Coordinates of C-alpha atoms in Angstrom, one line a residue:
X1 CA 38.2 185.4 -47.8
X2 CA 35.4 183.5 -48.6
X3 CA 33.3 182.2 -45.0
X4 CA 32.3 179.5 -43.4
X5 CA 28.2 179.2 -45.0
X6 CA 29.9 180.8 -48.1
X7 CA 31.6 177.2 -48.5
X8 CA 28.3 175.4 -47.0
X9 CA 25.7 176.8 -49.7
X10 CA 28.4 176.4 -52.5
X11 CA 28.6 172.5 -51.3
X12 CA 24.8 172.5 -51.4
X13 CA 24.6 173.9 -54.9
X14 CA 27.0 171.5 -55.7
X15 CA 24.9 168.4 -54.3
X16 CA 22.1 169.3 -55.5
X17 CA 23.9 169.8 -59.5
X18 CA 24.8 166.2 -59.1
X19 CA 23.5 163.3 -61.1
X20 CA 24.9 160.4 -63.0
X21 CA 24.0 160.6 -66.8
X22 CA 20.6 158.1 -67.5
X23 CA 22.1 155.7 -70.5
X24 CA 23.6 153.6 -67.5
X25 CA 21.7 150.4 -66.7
X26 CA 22.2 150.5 -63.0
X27 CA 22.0 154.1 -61.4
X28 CA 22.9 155.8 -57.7
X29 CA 21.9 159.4 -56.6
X30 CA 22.1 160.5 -53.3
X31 CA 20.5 164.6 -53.5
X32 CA 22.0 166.5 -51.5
X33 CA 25.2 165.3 -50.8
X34 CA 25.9 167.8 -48.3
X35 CA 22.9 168.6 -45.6
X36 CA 22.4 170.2 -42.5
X37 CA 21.5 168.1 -39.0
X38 CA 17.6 167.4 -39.3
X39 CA 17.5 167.8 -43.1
X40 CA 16.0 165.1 -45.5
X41 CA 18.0 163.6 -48.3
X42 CA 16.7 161.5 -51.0
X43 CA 18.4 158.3 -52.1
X44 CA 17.6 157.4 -55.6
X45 CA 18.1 153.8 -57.4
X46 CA 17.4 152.9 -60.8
X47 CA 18.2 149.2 -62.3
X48 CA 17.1 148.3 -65.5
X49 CA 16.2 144.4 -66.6
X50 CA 15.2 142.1 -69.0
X51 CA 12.4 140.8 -66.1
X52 CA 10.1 142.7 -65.1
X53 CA 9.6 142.6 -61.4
X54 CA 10.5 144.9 -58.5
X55 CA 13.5 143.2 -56.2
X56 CA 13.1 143.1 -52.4
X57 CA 15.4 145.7 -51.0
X58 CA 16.8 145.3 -47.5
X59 CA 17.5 148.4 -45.9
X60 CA 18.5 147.7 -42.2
X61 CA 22.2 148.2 -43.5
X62 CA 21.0 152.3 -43.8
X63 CA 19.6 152.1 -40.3
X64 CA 22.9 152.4 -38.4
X65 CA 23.2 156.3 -38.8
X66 CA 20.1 157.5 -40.4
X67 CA 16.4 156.9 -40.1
X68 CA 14.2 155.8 -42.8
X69 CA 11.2 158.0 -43.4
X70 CA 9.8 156.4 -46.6
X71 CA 10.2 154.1 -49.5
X72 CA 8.5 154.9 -52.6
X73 CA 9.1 151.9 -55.4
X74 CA 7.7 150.9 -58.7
X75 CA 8.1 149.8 -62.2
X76 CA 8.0 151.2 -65.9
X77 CA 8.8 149.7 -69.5
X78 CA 10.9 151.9 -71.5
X79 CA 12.1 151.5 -75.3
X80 CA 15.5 150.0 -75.9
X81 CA 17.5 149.1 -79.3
X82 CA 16.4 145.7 -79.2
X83 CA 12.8 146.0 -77.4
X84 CA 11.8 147.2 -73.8
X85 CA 13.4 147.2 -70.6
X86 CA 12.1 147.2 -67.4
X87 CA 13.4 150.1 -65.1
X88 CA 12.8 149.0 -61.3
X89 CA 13.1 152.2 -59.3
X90 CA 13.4 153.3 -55.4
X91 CA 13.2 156.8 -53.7
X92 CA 14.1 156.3 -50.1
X93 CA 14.0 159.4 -47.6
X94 CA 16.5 159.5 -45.2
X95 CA 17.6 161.6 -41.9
X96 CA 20.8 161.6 -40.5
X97 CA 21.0 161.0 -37.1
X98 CA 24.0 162.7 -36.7
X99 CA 26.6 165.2 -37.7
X100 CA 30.4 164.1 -39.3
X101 CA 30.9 162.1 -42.8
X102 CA 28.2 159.2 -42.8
X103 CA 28.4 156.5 -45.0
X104 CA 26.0 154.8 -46.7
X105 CA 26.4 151.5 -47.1
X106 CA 26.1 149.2 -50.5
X107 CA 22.8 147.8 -50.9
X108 CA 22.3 144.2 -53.2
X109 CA 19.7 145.0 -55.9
X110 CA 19.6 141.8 -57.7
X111 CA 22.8 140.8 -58.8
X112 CA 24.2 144.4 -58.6
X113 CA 25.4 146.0 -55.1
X114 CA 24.7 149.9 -54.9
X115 CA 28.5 151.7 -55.0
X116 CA 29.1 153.4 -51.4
X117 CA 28.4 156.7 -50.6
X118 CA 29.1 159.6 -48.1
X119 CA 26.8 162.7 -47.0
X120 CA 28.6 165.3 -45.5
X121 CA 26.3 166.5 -42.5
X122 CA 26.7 169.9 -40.6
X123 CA 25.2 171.2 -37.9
X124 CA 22.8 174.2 -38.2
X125 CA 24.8 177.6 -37.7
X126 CA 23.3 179.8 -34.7
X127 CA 22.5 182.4 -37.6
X128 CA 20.6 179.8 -39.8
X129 CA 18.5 178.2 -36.8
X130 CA 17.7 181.6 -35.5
X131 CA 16.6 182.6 -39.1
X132 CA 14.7 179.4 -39.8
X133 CA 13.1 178.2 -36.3
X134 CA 10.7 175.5 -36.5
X135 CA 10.0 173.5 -33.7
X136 CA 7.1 170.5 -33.5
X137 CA 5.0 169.5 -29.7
X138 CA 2.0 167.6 -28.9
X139 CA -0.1 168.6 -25.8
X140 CA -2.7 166.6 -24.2
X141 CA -6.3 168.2 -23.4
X142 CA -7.0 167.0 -20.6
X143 CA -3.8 165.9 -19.1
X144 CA -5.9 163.3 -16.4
X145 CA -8.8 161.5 -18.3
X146 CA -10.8 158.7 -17.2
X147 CA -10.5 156.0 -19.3
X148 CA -12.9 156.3 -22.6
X149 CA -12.8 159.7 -22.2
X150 CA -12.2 162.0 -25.4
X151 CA -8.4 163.1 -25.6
X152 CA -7.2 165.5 -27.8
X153 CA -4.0 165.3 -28.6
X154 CA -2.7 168.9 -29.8
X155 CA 0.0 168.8 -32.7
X156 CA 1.6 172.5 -33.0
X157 CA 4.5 173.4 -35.2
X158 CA 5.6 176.8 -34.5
X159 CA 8.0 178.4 -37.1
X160 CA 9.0 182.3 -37.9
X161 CA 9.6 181.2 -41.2
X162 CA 7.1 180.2 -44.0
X163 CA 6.6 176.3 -44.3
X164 CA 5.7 174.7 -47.4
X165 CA 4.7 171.1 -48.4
X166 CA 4.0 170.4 -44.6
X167 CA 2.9 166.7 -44.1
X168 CA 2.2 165.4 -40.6
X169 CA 2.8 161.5 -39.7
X170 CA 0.6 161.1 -36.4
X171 CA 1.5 159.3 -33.2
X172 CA 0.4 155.8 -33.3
X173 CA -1.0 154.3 -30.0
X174 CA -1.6 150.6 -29.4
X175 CA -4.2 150.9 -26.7
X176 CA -6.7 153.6 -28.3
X177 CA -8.8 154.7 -30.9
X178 CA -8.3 157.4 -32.8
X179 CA -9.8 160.2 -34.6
X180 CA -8.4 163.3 -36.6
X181 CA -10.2 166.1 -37.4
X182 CA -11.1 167.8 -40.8
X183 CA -9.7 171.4 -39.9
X184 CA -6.1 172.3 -39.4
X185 CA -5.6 176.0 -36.8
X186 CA -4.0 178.5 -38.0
X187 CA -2.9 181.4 -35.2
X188 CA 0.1 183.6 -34.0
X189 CA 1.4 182.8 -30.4
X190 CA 2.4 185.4 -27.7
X191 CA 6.2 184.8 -28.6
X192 CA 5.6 186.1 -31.9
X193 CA 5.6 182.7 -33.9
X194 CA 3.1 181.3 -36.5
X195 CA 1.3 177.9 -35.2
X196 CA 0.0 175.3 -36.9
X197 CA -2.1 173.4 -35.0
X198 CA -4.2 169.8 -35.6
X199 CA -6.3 167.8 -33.4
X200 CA -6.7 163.9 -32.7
X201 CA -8.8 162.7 -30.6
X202 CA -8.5 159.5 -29.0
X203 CA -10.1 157.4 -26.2
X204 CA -8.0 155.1 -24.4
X205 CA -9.4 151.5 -23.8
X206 CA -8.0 150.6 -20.1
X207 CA -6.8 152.8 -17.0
X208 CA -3.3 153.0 -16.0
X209 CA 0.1 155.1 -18.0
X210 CA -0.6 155.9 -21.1
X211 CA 2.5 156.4 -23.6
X212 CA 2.3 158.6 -26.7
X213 CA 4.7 158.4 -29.4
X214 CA 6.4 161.5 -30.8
X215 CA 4.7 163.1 -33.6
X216 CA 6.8 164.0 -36.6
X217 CA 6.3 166.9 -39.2
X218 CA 8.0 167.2 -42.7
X219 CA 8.0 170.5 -44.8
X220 CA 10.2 172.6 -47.1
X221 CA 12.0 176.1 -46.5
X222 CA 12.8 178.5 -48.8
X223 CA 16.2 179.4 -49.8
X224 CA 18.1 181.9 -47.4
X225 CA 20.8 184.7 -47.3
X226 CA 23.1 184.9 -44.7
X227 CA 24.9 188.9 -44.1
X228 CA 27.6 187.7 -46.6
X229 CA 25.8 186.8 -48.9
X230 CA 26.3 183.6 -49.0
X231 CA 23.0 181.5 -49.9
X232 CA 21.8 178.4 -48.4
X233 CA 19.6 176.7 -51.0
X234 CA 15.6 175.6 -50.1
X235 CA 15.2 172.5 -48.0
X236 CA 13.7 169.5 -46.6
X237 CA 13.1 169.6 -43.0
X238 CA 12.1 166.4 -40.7
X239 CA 11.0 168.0 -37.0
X240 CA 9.9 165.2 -34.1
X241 CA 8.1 165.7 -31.0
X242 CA 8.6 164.4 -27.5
X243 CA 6.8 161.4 -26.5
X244 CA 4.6 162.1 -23.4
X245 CA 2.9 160.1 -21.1
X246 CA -1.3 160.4 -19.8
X247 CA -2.2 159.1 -16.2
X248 CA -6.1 157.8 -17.1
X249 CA -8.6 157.4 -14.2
X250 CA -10.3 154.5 -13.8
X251 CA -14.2 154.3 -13.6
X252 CA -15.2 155.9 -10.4
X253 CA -16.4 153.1 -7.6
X254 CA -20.0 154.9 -7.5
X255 CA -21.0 154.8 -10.9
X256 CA -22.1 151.0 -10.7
X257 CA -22.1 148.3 -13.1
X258 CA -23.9 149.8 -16.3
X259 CA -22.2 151.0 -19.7
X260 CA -19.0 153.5 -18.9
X261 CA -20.0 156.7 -20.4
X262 CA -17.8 159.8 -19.7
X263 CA -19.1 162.6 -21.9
X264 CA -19.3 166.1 -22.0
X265 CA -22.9 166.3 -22.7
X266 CA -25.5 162.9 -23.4
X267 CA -29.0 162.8 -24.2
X268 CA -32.0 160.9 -26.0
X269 CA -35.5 161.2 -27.8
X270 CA -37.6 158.7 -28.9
X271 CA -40.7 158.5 -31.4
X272 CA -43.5 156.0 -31.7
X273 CA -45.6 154.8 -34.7
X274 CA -49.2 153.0 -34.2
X275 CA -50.7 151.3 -37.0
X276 CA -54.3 153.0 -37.8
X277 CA -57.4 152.7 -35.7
X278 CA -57.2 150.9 -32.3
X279 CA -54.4 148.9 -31.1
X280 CA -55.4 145.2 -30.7
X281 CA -53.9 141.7 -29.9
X282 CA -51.4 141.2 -32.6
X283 CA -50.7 144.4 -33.4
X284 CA -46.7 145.0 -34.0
X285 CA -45.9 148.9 -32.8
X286 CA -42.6 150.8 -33.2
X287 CA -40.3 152.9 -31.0
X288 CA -37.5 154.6 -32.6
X289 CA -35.0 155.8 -29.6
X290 CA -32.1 158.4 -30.6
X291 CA -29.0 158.7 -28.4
X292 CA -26.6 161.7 -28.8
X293 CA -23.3 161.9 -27.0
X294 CA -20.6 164.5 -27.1
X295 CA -17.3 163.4 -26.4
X296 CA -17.8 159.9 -27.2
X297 CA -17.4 157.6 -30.6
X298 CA -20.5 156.2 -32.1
X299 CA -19.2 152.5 -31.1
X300 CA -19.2 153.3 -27.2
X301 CA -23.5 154.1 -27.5
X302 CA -24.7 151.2 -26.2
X303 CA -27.6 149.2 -28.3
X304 CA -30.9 147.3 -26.9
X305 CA -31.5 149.9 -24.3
X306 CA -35.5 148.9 -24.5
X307 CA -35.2 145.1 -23.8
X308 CA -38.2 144.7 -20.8
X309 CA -40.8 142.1 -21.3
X310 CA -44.1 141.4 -19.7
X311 CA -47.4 138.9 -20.6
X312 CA -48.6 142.5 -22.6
X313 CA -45.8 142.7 -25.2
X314 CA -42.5 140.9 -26.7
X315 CA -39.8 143.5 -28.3
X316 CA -37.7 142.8 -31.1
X317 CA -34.7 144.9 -31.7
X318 CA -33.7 146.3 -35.3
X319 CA -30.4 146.5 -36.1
X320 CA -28.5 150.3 -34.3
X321 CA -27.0 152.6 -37.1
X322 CA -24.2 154.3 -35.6
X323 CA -22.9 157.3 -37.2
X324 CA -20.2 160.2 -35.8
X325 CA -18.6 163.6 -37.1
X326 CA -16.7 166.5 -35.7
X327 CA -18.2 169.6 -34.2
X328 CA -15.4 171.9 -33.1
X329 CA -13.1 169.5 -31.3
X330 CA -15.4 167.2 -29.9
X331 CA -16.8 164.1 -31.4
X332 CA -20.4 163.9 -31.4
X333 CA -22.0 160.5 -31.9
X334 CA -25.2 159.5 -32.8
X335 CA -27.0 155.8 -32.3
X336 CA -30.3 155.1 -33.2
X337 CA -32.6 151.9 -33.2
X338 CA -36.1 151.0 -33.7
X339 CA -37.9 148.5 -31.7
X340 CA -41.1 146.4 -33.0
X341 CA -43.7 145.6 -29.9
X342 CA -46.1 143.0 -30.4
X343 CA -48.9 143.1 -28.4
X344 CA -50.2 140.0 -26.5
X345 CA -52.8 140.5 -24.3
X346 CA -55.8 143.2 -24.2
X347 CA -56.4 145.9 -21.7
X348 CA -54.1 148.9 -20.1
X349 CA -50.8 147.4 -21.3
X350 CA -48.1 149.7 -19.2
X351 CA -44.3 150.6 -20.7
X352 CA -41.8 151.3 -18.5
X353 CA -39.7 154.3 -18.4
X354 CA -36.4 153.9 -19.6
X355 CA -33.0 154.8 -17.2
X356 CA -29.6 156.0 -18.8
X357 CA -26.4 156.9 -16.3
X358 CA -23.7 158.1 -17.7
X359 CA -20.5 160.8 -16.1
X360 CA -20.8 164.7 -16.7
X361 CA -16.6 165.0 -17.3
X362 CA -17.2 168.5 -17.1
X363 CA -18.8 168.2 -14.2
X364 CA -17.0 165.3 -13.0
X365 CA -20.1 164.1 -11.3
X366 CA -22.8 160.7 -12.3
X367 CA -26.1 161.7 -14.3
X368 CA -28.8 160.4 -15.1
X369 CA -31.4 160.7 -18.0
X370 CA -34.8 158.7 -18.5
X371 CA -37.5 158.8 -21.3
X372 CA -41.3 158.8 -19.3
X373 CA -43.3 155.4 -19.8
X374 CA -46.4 155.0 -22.1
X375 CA -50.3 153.4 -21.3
X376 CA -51.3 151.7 -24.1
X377 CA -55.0 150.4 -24.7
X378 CA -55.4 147.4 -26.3
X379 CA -58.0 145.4 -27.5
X380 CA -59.3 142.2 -28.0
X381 CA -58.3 140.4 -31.2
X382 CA -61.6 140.7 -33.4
X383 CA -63.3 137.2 -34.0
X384 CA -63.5 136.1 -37.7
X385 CA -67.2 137.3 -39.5
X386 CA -69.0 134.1 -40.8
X387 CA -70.8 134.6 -43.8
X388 CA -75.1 134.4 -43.8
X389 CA -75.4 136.2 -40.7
X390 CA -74.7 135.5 -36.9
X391 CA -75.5 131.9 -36.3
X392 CA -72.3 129.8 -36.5
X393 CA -74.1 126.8 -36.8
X394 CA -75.1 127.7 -39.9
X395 CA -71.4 127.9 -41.3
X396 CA -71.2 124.6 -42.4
X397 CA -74.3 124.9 -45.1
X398 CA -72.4 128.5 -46.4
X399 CA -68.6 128.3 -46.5
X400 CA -69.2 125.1 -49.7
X401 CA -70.8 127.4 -51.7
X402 CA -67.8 130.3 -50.9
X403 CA -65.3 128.0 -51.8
X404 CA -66.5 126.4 -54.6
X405 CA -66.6 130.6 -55.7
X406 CA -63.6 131.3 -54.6
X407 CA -62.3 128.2 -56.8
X408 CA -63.9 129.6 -59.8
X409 CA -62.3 132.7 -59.0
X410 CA -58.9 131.0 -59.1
X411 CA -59.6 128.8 -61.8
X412 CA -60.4 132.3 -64.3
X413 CA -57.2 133.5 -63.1
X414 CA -55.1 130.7 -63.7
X415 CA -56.8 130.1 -66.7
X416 CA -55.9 134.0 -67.9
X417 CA -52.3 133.1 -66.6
X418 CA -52.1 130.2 -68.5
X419 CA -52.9 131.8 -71.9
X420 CA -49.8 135.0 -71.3
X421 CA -48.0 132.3 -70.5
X422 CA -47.2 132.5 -66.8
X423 CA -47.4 128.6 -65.4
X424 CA -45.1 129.7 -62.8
X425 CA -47.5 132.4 -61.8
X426 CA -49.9 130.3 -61.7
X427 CA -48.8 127.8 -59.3
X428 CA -46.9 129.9 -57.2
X429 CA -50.6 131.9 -56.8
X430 CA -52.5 128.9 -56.1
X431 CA -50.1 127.9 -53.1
X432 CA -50.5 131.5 -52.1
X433 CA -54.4 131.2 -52.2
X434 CA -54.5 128.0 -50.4
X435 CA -52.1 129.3 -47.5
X436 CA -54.7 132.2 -47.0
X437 CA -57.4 130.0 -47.1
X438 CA -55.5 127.8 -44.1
X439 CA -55.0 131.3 -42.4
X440 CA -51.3 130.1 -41.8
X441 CA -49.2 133.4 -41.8
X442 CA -46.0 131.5 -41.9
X443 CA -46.9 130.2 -45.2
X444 CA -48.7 132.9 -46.8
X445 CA -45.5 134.9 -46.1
X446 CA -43.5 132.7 -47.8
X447 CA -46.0 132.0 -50.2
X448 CA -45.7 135.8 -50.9
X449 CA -42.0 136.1 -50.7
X450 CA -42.0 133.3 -54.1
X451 CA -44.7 135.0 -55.6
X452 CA -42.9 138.6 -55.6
X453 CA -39.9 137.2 -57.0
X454 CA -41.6 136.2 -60.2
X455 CA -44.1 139.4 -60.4
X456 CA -40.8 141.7 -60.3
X457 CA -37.8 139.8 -61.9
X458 CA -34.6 140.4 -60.8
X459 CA -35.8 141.4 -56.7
X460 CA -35.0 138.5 -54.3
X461 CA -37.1 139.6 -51.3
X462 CA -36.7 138.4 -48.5
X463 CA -38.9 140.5 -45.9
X464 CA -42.4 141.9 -46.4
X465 CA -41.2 145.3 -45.5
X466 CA -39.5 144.9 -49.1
X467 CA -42.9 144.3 -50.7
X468 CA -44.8 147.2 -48.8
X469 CA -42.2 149.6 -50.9
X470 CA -43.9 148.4 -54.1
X471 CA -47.4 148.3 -53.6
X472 CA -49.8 150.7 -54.6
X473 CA -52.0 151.3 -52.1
X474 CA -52.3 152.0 -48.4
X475 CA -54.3 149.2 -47.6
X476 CA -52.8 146.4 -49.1
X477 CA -50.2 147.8 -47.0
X478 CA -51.8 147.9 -43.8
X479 CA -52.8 144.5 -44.7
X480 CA -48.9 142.8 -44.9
X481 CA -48.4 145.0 -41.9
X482 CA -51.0 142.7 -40.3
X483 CA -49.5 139.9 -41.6
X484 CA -46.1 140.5 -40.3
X485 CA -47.8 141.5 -36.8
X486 CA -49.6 138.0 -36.6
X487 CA -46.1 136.2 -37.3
X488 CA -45.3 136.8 -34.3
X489 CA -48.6 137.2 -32.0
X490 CA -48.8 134.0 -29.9
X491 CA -51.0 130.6 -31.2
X492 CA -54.2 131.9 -29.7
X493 CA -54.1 135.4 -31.2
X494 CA -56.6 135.0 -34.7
X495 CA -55.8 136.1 -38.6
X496 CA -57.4 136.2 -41.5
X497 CA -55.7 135.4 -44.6
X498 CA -59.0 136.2 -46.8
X499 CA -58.2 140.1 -46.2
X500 CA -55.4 140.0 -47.6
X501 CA -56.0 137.5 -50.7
X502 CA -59.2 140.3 -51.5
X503 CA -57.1 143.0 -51.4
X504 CA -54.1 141.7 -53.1
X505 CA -56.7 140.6 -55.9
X506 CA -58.1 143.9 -56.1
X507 CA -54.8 145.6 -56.3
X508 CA -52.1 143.0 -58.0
X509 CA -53.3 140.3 -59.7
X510 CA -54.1 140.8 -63.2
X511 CA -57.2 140.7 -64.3
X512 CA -58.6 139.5 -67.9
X513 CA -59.5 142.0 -70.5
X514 CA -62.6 142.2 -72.5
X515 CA -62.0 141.7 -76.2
X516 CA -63.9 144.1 -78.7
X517 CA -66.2 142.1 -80.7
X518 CA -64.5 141.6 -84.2
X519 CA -65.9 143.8 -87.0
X520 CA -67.5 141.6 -89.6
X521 CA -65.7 141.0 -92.6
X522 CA -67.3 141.7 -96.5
X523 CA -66.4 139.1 -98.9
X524 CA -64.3 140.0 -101.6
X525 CA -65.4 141.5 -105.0
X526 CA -63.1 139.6 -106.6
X527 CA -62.6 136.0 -105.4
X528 CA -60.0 134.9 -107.8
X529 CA -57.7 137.9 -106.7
X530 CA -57.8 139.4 -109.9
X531 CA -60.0 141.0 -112.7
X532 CA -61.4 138.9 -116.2

């Protein structure tokens, strides 16, 4: 007498030997036909036409006893007698909710309804679920966060069976971010099953119940043999979780009114760059501060930490690059920004420290970092050098005669532009000369800017930090880095745009060649080009 899972595998053998030969225009498969509660089965449709587009397919008729994992559609071209045709094709995944006969309803594809179907649906025999256990959780790490505190959600299937093909599909959650990790676990729990275990992180955005979908897992068993001998073939399996619910804290009433920062650990550096020699009035320094939290995403670092001004210095912010990655199961972030300080006013020019509180989660307590302050000695902006000594009264009688070189100077140039055929050069030089010559660094910088985009075609700059990158020495260099420091020193502060006309001349701007004299030419023996 043949038994019960004798008749079950020989119906799933059956179901999956099924399928409807492929000459037909409009095709149905539904694999298996029989299936076990929690089992996936795959509903094929084919329809072939003359137009080639892919029909909208409503599938809320399917809904009433199964759910819908997936829809996978597309199109092809295939040969026919009389040309192509156009196969439109859908593989929908489906679980039954339920044991007993379900039917699947007809579906309209086009002008064409899908023929009904049935799927017989069994429940799992005691032997069969023993055999093959696989179970799916999530877990929540710590159960009672504070809000913006790193969660890890822990997804574990446990199964005493091996598990193939395994594909996750991850709880969504409205009100949080969230993160997955790189690395799946791997490890054997006191009850004698293999786990699988993955980790997502997430930070929730306001205090109050939080509700986490279930998480899902879908895999494929291998065939099995029950004592009969009966064999029930390999399988799709869908598993779900059970939703679960966090309680987050809200920000403790003594942390205060700065940035919410519950990490596990949180600290900063910083690094400064002076231009060479002294500092003076006009001068643009550079502080670089580097913030490193663990338990945190790189958006919650807050920017423009150094924002305090005095009569000494203004601060201009660069834009913060965030960046974040993994370590174990925590999130460590990273945000750094530099800071440009133009100096304003000579003498002991004092920084203050800087003053960071964040919450020790481990700890559960308030902290507090700070970076030390800095003295800075600044001076005086030097006065501009008049040429023919130390009497300014004589300037008048001296700075003709340097013009009326520097002219020259510019005339040779242009003229040497002129002849390789650079008018544009030429013009765009000559606004350049005359801005340095005003000492206006808002129009030598533009003045430079148009330059630069002839003198390397196909560069648009649109900073000086873009030219320093192409220039071949230090101090033409130092020289823009002047520049860009006096764009923003206040009215009073002095610059001199002849520095930086001598040196770009010296360095740049090309200069004429001398020819070699021409070797003297002997007349010909033969004038008439050929011999009496």
């Amino acid at each position: 007498m043949i038994g019960r899972a004798s008749l079950v595998g020989l119906g799933l053998l059956l179901g999956f030997a099924l399928s409807v030969p492929a000459a037909q225009s409009r095709e149905l498969r539904l694999e298996p036909q029989t299936a076990y509660v929690g089992d996936i089965v795959r509903l094929s449709i084919e329809y072939r036409n003359d137009i080639p587009s892919l029909y909208a397919l409503d599938l809320r008729p399917l809904e009433r006893d199964f759910d819908v994992l997936g829809v996978d559609s597309r199109t092809s071209r295939a040969f026919a007698d009389d040309g192509y045709i156009n196969r439109m094709q859908w593989e929908i995944e489906l679980v039954p909710r339920r044991a007993g006969r379900l039917r699947l309803p007809r579906l309209a594809v086009g002008d064409w309804r899908t023929p009904a179907r049935e799927l017989n649906v069994l429940p799992v025999p005691d032997a069969l679920r023993a055999a093959q256990r696989v179970s799916v959780e999530i877990a929540a790490d710590p159960p009672n966060p504070y809000v913006g505190q790193q969660v890890n959600l822990l997804m574990r299937v446990r199964h005493n069976t091996p598990v193939t093909e395994g594909y996750w599909v991850e709880p969504r959650i409205g009100d949080a971010l969230g993160f997955r990790g790189v690395d799946e676990t791997a490890y054997r729990d006191p009850a004698g099953l293999d786990v699988n275990e993955r980790v997502m992180a997430i930070f929730a955005g306001s205090a109050g119940r939080l509700q986490v979908p279930a998480a899902s897992f879908r895999g494929r068993l291998g065939a099995w043999r029950d004592a009969s001998g009966a064999t029930v073939p390999s399988r799709r399996i869908y598993r779900r979780s059970q939703p679960i619910e966090l309680q987050l804290r809200g920000v403790p009433a003594e942390f205060g009114d700065g940035p919410w920062l519950p990490a596990l650990a949180l600290d900063w550096s910083e690094r400064w760059e002076f231009p060479d020699g002294e500092s003076r009035v006009g001068d643009s320094l550079r502080r670089i501060l580097t913030l490193e939290a663990r338990g945190l995403p790189a958006d919650a670092l807050p920017a423009d930490l150094f924002s305090a001004e005095s009569d000494a210095f203004r601060v201009y912010p660069d834009q913060a690059r965030r960046r974040q990655k993994f370590v174990g199961r925590d999130l460590v972030a990273r945000l750094e920004q530099a800071f440009a300080i133009i100096l304003t006013r000579a003498g002991r020019v004092e920084v203050p420290p800087l003053r960071l509180t964040w919450w020790d989660v481990g700890a559960d307590r308030m902290r507090e970092i700070e970076l030390p302050g800095k003295t800075l000695v600044v001076s005086a902006a030097p006065r501009p050098q008049v040429a023919g000594g130390g009497d300014s009264r004589r300037a008048p009688a001296v700075w003709p005669w340097a013009g009326a070189l520097g002219l020259l100077a510019l005339a040779a140039i242009a003229l040497y532009a002129v002849r390789r055929g650079w008018p544009v050069a030429v013009a765009r030089l000559w606004r350049l000369r005359l801005a340095c010559r005003a000492n206006d660094p808002a129009a030598v910088r533009q003045a430079l800017l148009d330059w630069a985009e002839y003198r390397w075609p196909g560069v648009s700059p649109v900073g000086l930090w873009q030219l320093r990158r192409r220039l071949p020495t230090a101090a033409l260099a130092a020289e823009l880095a002047r520049l860009d420091a006096a764009l923003y020193a206040p009215p009073t502060a002095s610059w001199r745009g002849e520095r930086l006309w001598r040196a770009l001349r010296a360095d740049l701007l090309p200069r004429p060649r001398r020819r070699a004299p021409a070797a003297p030419r002997l007349a010909p023996l033969y004038p008439g080009g050929r011999l009496d």
